[in-house]
Amino acid sequence: MPHHPLGAIVCALLAALLFALAAVAQQHAAAAVPESASLIRALLRNPRWWAGILGDAGGFAMQVVALALGAVLLVQPILVSMLVFALPLSARLNGRKVTGRTWATAIALVMALACFLIVGDPTEGNANAPLLEWIVPLAILLGMIAAAIAVGAATPVPALRAMLFGTAGGALFGLAAALTEYVTTLFEHGLGQVLGSWQTWALVAASLIGFYLQQRAFQAGPLVASLPAITITEPLAAAYVGITVLDERLRTNTIGLVVIGCTVIVMCATTIQLSRAQAEA
């Protein structure tokens, strides 16, 4: 499929909206389950959680289209805008108002995101990178994920456990996004090519395990700990794979890189603030 950056941006924004609807529903469903109870069994009986699943399915479908039309470095940062959509949804559900300060933070995030996309102008990479080029970056990423899960499972502090599970889940979602770009290209060669590719099964595994860890994070501790970790780690992990494996690049000069660095800092800071505001809404 030919690359269309504008189409990728529109589809990514639609995905962010659907993910926001899903996150609001799932957070409220998972947070209501006591940690001593069976998480999966309780969620399967919750209609609100199933509504979130439908939102996730629609969001993922739009994300797949966006990744087929544009680079990982273009699509994944846009998905952070789900926080801007989720804020009023969560506040309305809980009968609260979004403060002026929170709206100012949301505007700052949108402006930083626009600056990143305009100044950075991400390139398309090599989606079909051979397995040999995946080994070292993938081993590093999976090692960090395994460490986060191990420490999270061992810690008695609920907030830290939620943050670490959220970090691991977000990193797996980022990996899944990077794999999706290649898997989508296989469908034009038939179902056999799709099922015979290791990337397909790695995508399935990363998505399922990441989803489970996300629900565990929502259950384990306060949303102010889990949501920022999930939201920030996903695009960072995707960008890491895009740069180290898929050979995606930012088309800018030295001054542009400084501007990009500043926008990334602003995006991380505003994402944390908006995540906390949504969790408290």
PDB file of C-alpha atoms in Angstrom:
ATOM      1  CA  MET A   1       0.000   0.000   0.000  1.00  0.00           C
ATOM      2  CA  PRO A   2       1.441   3.436  -0.955  1.00  0.00           C
ATOM      3  CA  HIS A   3       2.217   5.849   1.866  1.00  0.00           C
ATOM      4  CA  HIS A   4      -0.189   8.758   2.443  1.00  0.00           C
ATOM      5  CA  PRO A   5       0.898  10.809   5.489  1.00  0.00           C
ATOM      6  CA  LEU A   6      -2.328  12.850   5.651  1.00  0.00           C
ATOM      7  CA  GLY A   7      -4.463   9.719   5.541  1.00  0.00           C
ATOM      8  CA  ALA A   8      -2.271   8.161   8.236  1.00  0.00           C
ATOM      9  CA  ILE A   9      -2.770  11.216  10.480  1.00  0.00           C
ATOM     10  CA  VAL A  10      -6.577  11.145  10.066  1.00  0.00           C
ATOM     11  CA  CYS A  11      -6.763   7.402  10.763  1.00  0.00           C
ATOM     12  CA  ALA A  12      -4.453   7.756  13.775  1.00  0.00           C
ATOM     13  CA  LEU A  13      -6.700  10.481  15.235  1.00  0.00           C
ATOM     14  CA  LEU A  14      -9.767   8.264  14.764  1.00  0.00           C
ATOM     15  CA  ALA A  15      -7.881   5.425  16.456  1.00  0.00           C
ATOM     16  CA  ALA A  16      -6.996   7.728  19.359  1.00  0.00           C
ATOM     17  CA  LEU A  17     -10.673   8.635  19.807  1.00  0.00           C
ATOM     18  CA  LEU A  18     -11.755   4.984  19.855  1.00  0.00           C
ATOM     19  CA  PHE A  19      -8.924   4.038  22.224  1.00  0.00           C
ATOM     20  CA  ALA A  20     -10.029   6.855  24.527  1.00  0.00           C
ATOM     21  CA  LEU A  21     -13.568   5.491  24.652  1.00  0.00           C
ATOM     22  CA  ALA A  22     -12.183   2.027  25.375  1.00  0.00           C
ATOM     23  CA  ALA A  23      -9.771   3.221  28.065  1.00  0.00           C
ATOM     24  CA  VAL A  24     -12.460   5.088  30.006  1.00  0.00           C
ATOM     25  CA  ALA A  25     -14.719   2.013  30.004  1.00  0.00           C
ATOM     26  CA  GLN A  26     -11.988  -0.502  30.852  1.00  0.00           C
ATOM     27  CA  GLN A  27     -10.374   1.580  33.586  1.00  0.00           C
ATOM     28  CA  HIS A  28     -13.624   1.834  35.503  1.00  0.00           C
ATOM     29  CA  ALA A  29     -14.359  -1.871  35.042  1.00  0.00           C
ATOM     30  CA  ALA A  30     -10.907  -3.151  36.046  1.00  0.00           C
ATOM     31  CA  ALA A  31     -10.462  -0.755  38.968  1.00  0.00           C
ATOM     32  CA  ALA A  32     -13.669  -2.102  40.523  1.00  0.00           C
ATOM     33  CA  VAL A  33     -12.267  -5.655  40.749  1.00  0.00           C
ATOM     34  CA  PRO A  34     -10.559  -6.463  44.111  1.00  0.00           C
ATOM     35  CA  GLU A  35      -6.992  -7.731  43.634  1.00  0.00           C
ATOM     36  CA  SER A  36      -7.935 -10.869  45.560  1.00  0.00           C
ATOM     37  CA  ALA A  37     -10.617 -11.712  42.968  1.00  0.00           C
ATOM     38  CA  SER A  38     -10.166 -13.298  39.546  1.00  0.00           C
ATOM     39  CA  LEU A  39      -9.557 -10.376  37.190  1.00  0.00           C
ATOM     40  CA  ILE A  40     -10.455 -12.056  33.903  1.00  0.00           C
ATOM     41  CA  ARG A  41     -13.584 -13.752  35.283  1.00  0.00           C
ATOM     42  CA  ALA A  42     -14.884 -10.486  36.731  1.00  0.00           C
ATOM     43  CA  LEU A  43     -14.192  -8.515  33.557  1.00  0.00           C
ATOM     44  CA  LEU A  44     -15.905 -11.068  31.331  1.00  0.00           C
ATOM     45  CA  ARG A  45     -19.113 -10.455  33.299  1.00  0.00           C
ATOM     46  CA  ASN A  46     -18.923  -6.666  32.993  1.00  0.00           C
ATOM     47  CA  PRO A  47     -20.858  -5.094  30.045  1.00  0.00           C
ATOM     48  CA  ARG A  48     -18.846  -1.863  30.331  1.00  0.00           C
ATOM     49  CA  TRP A  49     -15.624  -3.817  29.865  1.00  0.00           C
ATOM     50  CA  TRP A  50     -17.042  -5.449  26.721  1.00  0.00           C
ATOM     51  CA  ALA A  51     -17.949  -1.997  25.399  1.00  0.00           C
ATOM     52  CA  GLY A  52     -14.300  -1.084  25.931  1.00  0.00           C
ATOM     53  CA  ILE A  53     -13.251  -4.159  23.971  1.00  0.00           C
ATOM     54  CA  LEU A  54     -15.343  -3.001  21.009  1.00  0.00           C
ATOM     55  CA  GLY A  55     -13.671   0.406  21.237  1.00  0.00           C
ATOM     56  CA  ASP A  56     -10.236  -1.222  21.301  1.00  0.00           C
ATOM     57  CA  ALA A  57     -11.116  -3.352  18.261  1.00  0.00           C
ATOM     58  CA  GLY A  58     -12.194  -0.295  16.289  1.00  0.00           C
ATOM     59  CA  GLY A  59      -9.155   1.654  17.435  1.00  0.00           C
ATOM     60  CA  PHE A  60      -6.800  -1.150  16.475  1.00  0.00           C
ATOM     61  CA  ALA A  61      -8.415  -1.420  13.032  1.00  0.00           C
ATOM     62  CA  MET A  62      -7.859   2.296  12.423  1.00  0.00           C
ATOM     63  CA  GLN A  63      -4.303   2.006  13.787  1.00  0.00           C
ATOM     64  CA  VAL A  64      -3.589  -0.795  11.315  1.00  0.00           C
ATOM     65  CA  VAL A  65      -4.811   1.382   8.433  1.00  0.00           C
ATOM     66  CA  ALA A  66      -2.772   4.319   9.720  1.00  0.00           C
ATOM     67  CA  LEU A  67       0.390   2.201   9.935  1.00  0.00           C
ATOM     68  CA  ALA A  68      -0.238   0.907   6.423  1.00  0.00           C
ATOM     69  CA  LEU A  69      -0.368   4.517   5.218  1.00  0.00           C
ATOM     70  CA  GLY A  70       2.454   6.037   7.278  1.00  0.00           C
ATOM     71  CA  ALA A  71       5.567   5.417   9.373  1.00  0.00           C
ATOM     72  CA  VAL A  72       5.554   4.195  12.981  1.00  0.00           C
ATOM     73  CA  LEU A  73       7.281   7.452  14.001  1.00  0.00           C
ATOM     74  CA  LEU A  74       4.347   9.339  12.455  1.00  0.00           C
ATOM     75  CA  VAL A  75       1.437   7.268  13.755  1.00  0.00           C
ATOM     76  CA  GLN A  76       2.381   6.295  17.313  1.00  0.00           C
ATOM     77  CA  PRO A  77       2.962   9.800  18.759  1.00  0.00           C
ATOM     78  CA  ILE A  78      -0.486  10.843  17.488  1.00  0.00           C
ATOM     79  CA  LEU A  79      -2.119   8.115  19.567  1.00  0.00           C
ATOM     80  CA  VAL A  80      -1.058  10.006  22.702  1.00  0.00           C
ATOM     81  CA  SER A  81      -3.871  12.424  21.801  1.00  0.00           C
ATOM     82  CA  MET A  82      -6.264   9.804  23.158  1.00  0.00           C
ATOM     83  CA  LEU A  83      -5.770  11.575  26.505  1.00  0.00           C
ATOM     84  CA  VAL A  84      -7.273  14.752  25.066  1.00  0.00           C
ATOM     85  CA  PHE A  85     -10.366  12.792  24.018  1.00  0.00           C
ATOM     86  CA  ALA A  86     -10.525  10.735  27.208  1.00  0.00           C
ATOM     87  CA  LEU A  87     -10.498  13.689  29.609  1.00  0.00           C
ATOM     88  CA  PRO A  88     -13.987  15.048  28.901  1.00  0.00           C
ATOM     89  CA  LEU A  89     -15.386  11.516  28.522  1.00  0.00           C
ATOM     90  CA  SER A  90     -14.096  10.421  31.925  1.00  0.00           C
ATOM     91  CA  ALA A  91     -15.133  13.683  33.566  1.00  0.00           C
ATOM     92  CA  ARG A  92     -18.672  13.411  32.184  1.00  0.00           C
ATOM     93  CA  LEU A  93     -18.964   9.795  33.316  1.00  0.00           C
ATOM     94  CA  ASN A  94     -18.040  10.825  36.859  1.00  0.00           C
ATOM     95  CA  GLY A  95     -20.019  14.068  36.891  1.00  0.00           C
ATOM     96  CA  ARG A  96     -16.953  16.310  37.204  1.00  0.00           C
ATOM     97  CA  LYS A  97     -15.626  19.285  35.240  1.00  0.00           C
ATOM     98  CA  VAL A  98     -12.328  19.562  33.406  1.00  0.00           C
ATOM     99  CA  THR A  99     -10.379  22.500  34.857  1.00  0.00           C
ATOM    100  CA  GLY A 100      -8.930  25.323  32.791  1.00  0.00           C
ATOM    101  CA  ARG A 101      -5.429  24.249  33.777  1.00  0.00           C
ATOM    102  CA  THR A 102      -6.097  20.754  32.455  1.00  0.00           C
ATOM    103  CA  TRP A 103      -7.396  22.116  29.149  1.00  0.00           C
ATOM    104  CA  ALA A 104      -4.272  24.297  28.890  1.00  0.00           C
ATOM    105  CA  THR A 105      -2.155  21.172  29.389  1.00  0.00           C
ATOM    106  CA  ALA A 106      -4.134  19.394  26.662  1.00  0.00           C
ATOM    107  CA  ILE A 107      -3.546  22.291  24.258  1.00  0.00           C
ATOM    108  CA  ALA A 108       0.185  22.213  25.067  1.00  0.00           C
ATOM    109  CA  LEU A 109       0.267  18.490  24.257  1.00  0.00           C
ATOM    110  CA  VAL A 110      -1.483  19.036  20.920  1.00  0.00           C
ATOM    111  CA  MET A 111       0.893  21.878  20.000  1.00  0.00           C
ATOM    112  CA  ALA A 112       3.966  19.819  20.948  1.00  0.00           C
ATOM    113  CA  LEU A 113       2.639  16.899  18.913  1.00  0.00           C
ATOM    114  CA  ALA A 114       2.042  19.125  15.878  1.00  0.00           C
ATOM    115  CA  CYS A 115       5.551  20.570  16.219  1.00  0.00           C
ATOM    116  CA  PHE A 116       7.045  17.069  16.386  1.00  0.00           C
ATOM    117  CA  LEU A 117       5.251  15.996  13.201  1.00  0.00           C
ATOM    118  CA  ILE A 118       5.969  19.180  11.238  1.00  0.00           C
ATOM    119  CA  VAL A 119       9.612  19.673  12.237  1.00  0.00           C
ATOM    120  CA  GLY A 120      10.508  15.987  12.441  1.00  0.00           C
ATOM    121  CA  ASP A 121       8.763  14.961   9.195  1.00  0.00           C
ATOM    122  CA  PRO A 122       9.295  11.204   9.870  1.00  0.00           C
ATOM    123  CA  THR A 123      10.370   9.015   6.944  1.00  0.00           C
ATOM    124  CA  GLU A 124       9.029   5.618   5.960  1.00  0.00           C
ATOM    125  CA  GLY A 125      11.406   2.815   6.890  1.00  0.00           C
ATOM    126  CA  ASN A 126      12.120  -0.771   5.932  1.00  0.00           C
ATOM    127  CA  ALA A 127       9.097  -2.650   7.304  1.00  0.00           C
ATOM    128  CA  ASN A 128      10.393  -6.055   6.143  1.00  0.00           C
ATOM    129  CA  ALA A 129      13.686  -5.927   8.049  1.00  0.00           C
ATOM    130  CA  PRO A 130      15.238  -9.430   8.302  1.00  0.00           C
ATOM    131  CA  LEU A 131      15.181 -11.371  11.582  1.00  0.00           C
ATOM    132  CA  LEU A 132      18.913 -10.806  12.108  1.00  0.00           C
ATOM    133  CA  GLU A 133      18.331  -7.057  12.476  1.00  0.00           C
ATOM    134  CA  TRP A 134      15.593  -7.683  15.057  1.00  0.00           C
ATOM    135  CA  ILE A 135      17.574  -9.909  17.424  1.00  0.00           C
ATOM    136  CA  VAL A 136      19.605  -7.409  19.477  1.00  0.00           C
ATOM    137  CA  PRO A 137      17.010  -4.578  19.740  1.00  0.00           C
ATOM    138  CA  LEU A 138      14.249  -7.108  20.466  1.00  0.00           C
ATOM    139  CA  ALA A 139      16.332  -8.866  23.119  1.00  0.00           C
ATOM    140  CA  ILE A 140      17.009  -5.534  24.861  1.00  0.00           C
ATOM    141  CA  LEU A 141      13.340  -4.532  24.783  1.00  0.00           C
ATOM    142  CA  LEU A 142      12.066  -7.923  25.970  1.00  0.00           C
ATOM    143  CA  GLY A 143      14.694  -7.984  28.726  1.00  0.00           C
ATOM    144  CA  MET A 144      13.460  -4.640  30.032  1.00  0.00           C
ATOM    145  CA  ILE A 145       9.842  -5.822  29.849  1.00  0.00           C
ATOM    146  CA  ALA A 146      10.662  -9.031  31.736  1.00  0.00           C
ATOM    147  CA  ALA A 147      12.492  -7.041  34.425  1.00  0.00           C
ATOM    148  CA  ALA A 148       9.515  -4.698  34.857  1.00  0.00           C
ATOM    149  CA  ILE A 149       7.133  -7.653  35.212  1.00  0.00           C
ATOM    150  CA  ALA A 150       9.394  -9.461  37.693  1.00  0.00           C
ATOM    151  CA  VAL A 151       9.895  -6.417  39.911  1.00  0.00           C
ATOM    152  CA  GLY A 152       6.217  -5.496  39.637  1.00  0.00           C
ATOM    153  CA  ALA A 153       5.096  -8.959  40.701  1.00  0.00           C
ATOM    154  CA  ALA A 154       7.470  -8.928  43.681  1.00  0.00           C
ATOM    155  CA  THR A 155       6.825  -5.437  45.046  1.00  0.00           C
ATOM    156  CA  PRO A 156       4.254  -4.979  47.850  1.00  0.00           C
ATOM    157  CA  VAL A 157       3.631  -1.326  46.870  1.00  0.00           C
ATOM    158  CA  PRO A 158       0.398  -1.075  44.807  1.00  0.00           C
ATOM    159  CA  ALA A 159       1.336   2.144  42.973  1.00  0.00           C
ATOM    160  CA  LEU A 160       4.755   0.794  41.957  1.00  0.00           C
ATOM    161  CA  ARG A 161       3.224  -2.507  40.859  1.00  0.00           C
ATOM    162  CA  ALA A 162       0.658  -0.659  38.724  1.00  0.00           C
ATOM    163  CA  MET A 163       3.365   1.519  37.169  1.00  0.00           C
ATOM    164  CA  LEU A 164       5.632  -1.418  36.315  1.00  0.00           C
ATOM    165  CA  PHE A 165       2.843  -3.565  34.888  1.00  0.00           C
ATOM    166  CA  GLY A 166       1.700  -0.526  32.901  1.00  0.00           C
ATOM    167  CA  THR A 167       5.233   0.061  31.622  1.00  0.00           C
ATOM    168  CA  ALA A 168       5.552  -3.557  30.480  1.00  0.00           C
ATOM    169  CA  GLY A 169       2.123  -3.522  28.845  1.00  0.00           C
ATOM    170  CA  GLY A 170       2.773  -0.230  27.070  1.00  0.00           C
ATOM    171  CA  ALA A 171       6.126  -1.467  25.751  1.00  0.00           C
ATOM    172  CA  LEU A 172       4.459  -4.583  24.330  1.00  0.00           C
ATOM    173  CA  PHE A 173       1.798  -2.439  22.659  1.00  0.00           C
ATOM    174  CA  GLY A 174       4.595  -0.377  21.101  1.00  0.00           C
ATOM    175  CA  LEU A 175       6.291  -3.531  19.838  1.00  0.00           C
ATOM    176  CA  ALA A 176       2.970  -4.742  18.428  1.00  0.00           C
ATOM    177  CA  ALA A 177       2.534  -1.445  16.571  1.00  0.00           C
ATOM    178  CA  ALA A 178       5.966  -1.753  14.970  1.00  0.00           C
ATOM    179  CA  LEU A 179       5.181  -5.331  13.883  1.00  0.00           C
ATOM    180  CA  THR A 180       1.778  -4.348  12.525  1.00  0.00           C
ATOM    181  CA  GLU A 181       3.266  -2.206   9.772  1.00  0.00           C
ATOM    182  CA  TYR A 182       4.945  -5.252   8.217  1.00  0.00           C
ATOM    183  CA  VAL A 183       2.113  -7.735   8.835  1.00  0.00           C
ATOM    184  CA  THR A 184      -0.351  -5.516   6.963  1.00  0.00           C
ATOM    185  CA  THR A 185       1.806  -5.782   3.830  1.00  0.00           C
ATOM    186  CA  LEU A 186       1.570  -9.594   3.903  1.00  0.00           C
ATOM    187  CA  PHE A 187      -2.169  -9.717   3.237  1.00  0.00           C
ATOM    188  CA  GLU A 188      -1.670  -8.772  -0.409  1.00  0.00           C
ATOM    189  CA  HIS A 189       0.316 -12.020  -0.792  1.00  0.00           C
ATOM    190  CA  GLY A 190      -2.389 -14.244   0.700  1.00  0.00           C
ATOM    191  CA  LEU A 191      -3.323 -15.720   4.074  1.00  0.00           C
ATOM    192  CA  GLY A 192      -0.551 -18.307   3.851  1.00  0.00           C
ATOM    193  CA  GLN A 193       2.107 -15.587   3.915  1.00  0.00           C
ATOM    194  CA  VAL A 194       0.423 -13.988   6.918  1.00  0.00           C
ATOM    195  CA  LEU A 195       0.190 -17.210   8.937  1.00  0.00           C
ATOM    196  CA  GLY A 196       3.696 -18.300   7.947  1.00  0.00           C
ATOM    197  CA  SER A 197       5.420 -15.138   9.185  1.00  0.00           C
ATOM    198  CA  TRP A 198       7.022 -14.998  12.644  1.00  0.00           C
ATOM    199  CA  GLN A 199       6.058 -11.325  12.837  1.00  0.00           C
ATOM    200  CA  THR A 200       2.361 -12.275  12.796  1.00  0.00           C
ATOM    201  CA  TRP A 201       2.651 -14.555  15.817  1.00  0.00           C
ATOM    202  CA  ALA A 202       4.930 -12.117  17.622  1.00  0.00           C
ATOM    203  CA  LEU A 203       2.273  -9.433  17.000  1.00  0.00           C
ATOM    204  CA  VAL A 204      -0.466 -11.671  18.437  1.00  0.00           C
ATOM    205  CA  ALA A 205       1.631 -12.573  21.491  1.00  0.00           C
ATOM    206  CA  ALA A 206       2.680  -8.966  22.180  1.00  0.00           C
ATOM    207  CA  SER A 207      -0.908  -7.735  21.853  1.00  0.00           C
ATOM    208  CA  LEU A 208      -2.451 -10.395  24.116  1.00  0.00           C
ATOM    209  CA  ILE A 209       0.212 -10.223  26.832  1.00  0.00           C
ATOM    210  CA  GLY A 210       0.247  -6.426  26.676  1.00  0.00           C
ATOM    211  CA  PHE A 211      -3.535  -6.338  27.048  1.00  0.00           C
ATOM    212  CA  TYR A 212      -3.419  -8.639  30.069  1.00  0.00           C
ATOM    213  CA  LEU A 213      -0.697  -6.558  31.723  1.00  0.00           C
ATOM    214  CA  GLN A 214      -2.719  -3.404  31.053  1.00  0.00           C
ATOM    215  CA  GLN A 215      -5.708  -4.867  32.895  1.00  0.00           C
ATOM    216  CA  ARG A 216      -3.430  -6.034  35.733  1.00  0.00           C
ATOM    217  CA  ALA A 217      -2.025  -2.516  35.982  1.00  0.00           C
ATOM    218  CA  PHE A 218      -5.523  -1.021  36.190  1.00  0.00           C
ATOM    219  CA  GLN A 219      -6.369  -3.530  38.920  1.00  0.00           C
ATOM    220  CA  ALA A 220      -3.135  -3.371  40.911  1.00  0.00           C
ATOM    221  CA  GLY A 221      -3.038   0.285  41.924  1.00  0.00           C
ATOM    222  CA  PRO A 222      -4.176   3.842  41.275  1.00  0.00           C
ATOM    223  CA  LEU A 223      -4.687   5.006  37.710  1.00  0.00           C
ATOM    224  CA  VAL A 224      -2.332   7.944  38.323  1.00  0.00           C
ATOM    225  CA  ALA A 225       0.436   5.328  38.450  1.00  0.00           C
ATOM    226  CA  SER A 226      -0.567   3.010  35.594  1.00  0.00           C
ATOM    227  CA  LEU A 227      -2.003   5.301  32.914  1.00  0.00           C
ATOM    228  CA  PRO A 228       1.024   7.604  32.439  1.00  0.00           C
ATOM    229  CA  ALA A 229       3.300   4.560  32.240  1.00  0.00           C
ATOM    230  CA  ILE A 230       1.164   2.895  29.558  1.00  0.00           C
ATOM    231  CA  THR A 231       0.610   6.050  27.528  1.00  0.00           C
ATOM    232  CA  ILE A 232       4.252   7.162  27.453  1.00  0.00           C
ATOM    233  CA  THR A 233       5.922   3.764  27.068  1.00  0.00           C
ATOM    234  CA  GLU A 234       3.929   2.682  24.007  1.00  0.00           C
ATOM    235  CA  PRO A 235       5.132   5.411  21.586  1.00  0.00           C
ATOM    236  CA  LEU A 236       8.653   5.316  23.048  1.00  0.00           C
ATOM    237  CA  ALA A 237       8.921   1.553  22.490  1.00  0.00           C
ATOM    238  CA  ALA A 238       7.467   1.880  18.997  1.00  0.00           C
ATOM    239  CA  ALA A 239       9.896   4.697  18.160  1.00  0.00           C
ATOM    240  CA  TYR A 240      12.793   2.624  19.518  1.00  0.00           C
ATOM    241  CA  VAL A 241      11.920  -0.271  17.190  1.00  0.00           C
ATOM    242  CA  GLY A 242      11.228   2.102  14.299  1.00  0.00           C
ATOM    243  CA  ILE A 243      14.685   3.678  14.582  1.00  0.00           C
ATOM    244  CA  THR A 244      16.799   0.629  15.507  1.00  0.00           C
ATOM    245  CA  VAL A 245      15.111  -1.984  13.308  1.00  0.00           C
ATOM    246  CA  LEU A 246      12.881  -0.390  10.678  1.00  0.00           C
ATOM    247  CA  ASP A 247      15.384   2.342   9.746  1.00  0.00           C
ATOM    248  CA  GLU A 248      12.886   5.178  10.150  1.00  0.00           C
ATOM    249  CA  ARG A 249      14.376   8.644  10.515  1.00  0.00           C
ATOM    250  CA  LEU A 250      13.453  12.244  11.285  1.00  0.00           C
ATOM    251  CA  ARG A 251      14.099  14.525   8.301  1.00  0.00           C
ATOM    252  CA  THR A 252      15.532  17.603   9.998  1.00  0.00           C
ATOM    253  CA  ASN A 253      18.778  19.424  10.765  1.00  0.00           C
ATOM    254  CA  THR A 254      20.670  19.965  14.040  1.00  0.00           C
ATOM    255  CA  ILE A 255      18.452  22.853  15.153  1.00  0.00           C
ATOM    256  CA  GLY A 256      15.423  20.758  14.278  1.00  0.00           C
ATOM    257  CA  LEU A 257      16.677  17.905  16.456  1.00  0.00           C
ATOM    258  CA  VAL A 258      16.980  20.307  19.402  1.00  0.00           C
ATOM    259  CA  VAL A 259      13.396  21.440  18.787  1.00  0.00           C
ATOM    260  CA  ILE A 260      12.292  17.808  18.560  1.00  0.00           C
ATOM    261  CA  GLY A 261      14.013  17.038  21.863  1.00  0.00           C
ATOM    262  CA  CYS A 262      12.161  19.897  23.541  1.00  0.00           C
ATOM    263  CA  THR A 263       8.818  18.792  22.091  1.00  0.00           C
ATOM    264  CA  VAL A 264       9.375  15.217  23.328  1.00  0.00           C
ATOM    265  CA  ILE A 265      10.019  16.554  26.838  1.00  0.00           C
ATOM    266  CA  VAL A 266       6.843  18.661  26.653  1.00  0.00           C
ATOM    267  CA  MET A 267       4.863  15.687  25.329  1.00  0.00           C
ATOM    268  CA  CYS A 268       6.067  13.434  28.171  1.00  0.00           C
ATOM    269  CA  ALA A 269       5.355  16.072  30.837  1.00  0.00           C
ATOM    270  CA  THR A 270       1.887  16.935  29.522  1.00  0.00           C
ATOM    271  CA  THR A 271       1.056  13.244  29.044  1.00  0.00           C
ATOM    272  CA  ILE A 272       1.835  12.561  32.705  1.00  0.00           C
ATOM    273  CA  GLN A 273      -0.281  15.523  33.815  1.00  0.00           C
ATOM    274  CA  LEU A 274      -3.214  14.592  31.580  1.00  0.00           C
ATOM    275  CA  SER A 275      -3.021  10.937  32.626  1.00  0.00           C
ATOM    276  CA  ARG A 276      -3.231  11.964  36.259  1.00  0.00           C
ATOM    277  CA  ALA A 277      -6.087  14.347  35.533  1.00  0.00           C
ATOM    278  CA  GLN A 278      -8.002  11.602  33.724  1.00  0.00           C
ATOM    279  CA  ALA A 279      -7.363   9.121  36.534  1.00  0.00           C
ATOM    280  CA  GLU A 280      -8.718  11.587  39.060  1.00  0.00           C
ATOM    281  CA  ALA A 281     -11.742  12.525  36.957  1.00  0.00           C
TER     282      ALA A 281
END
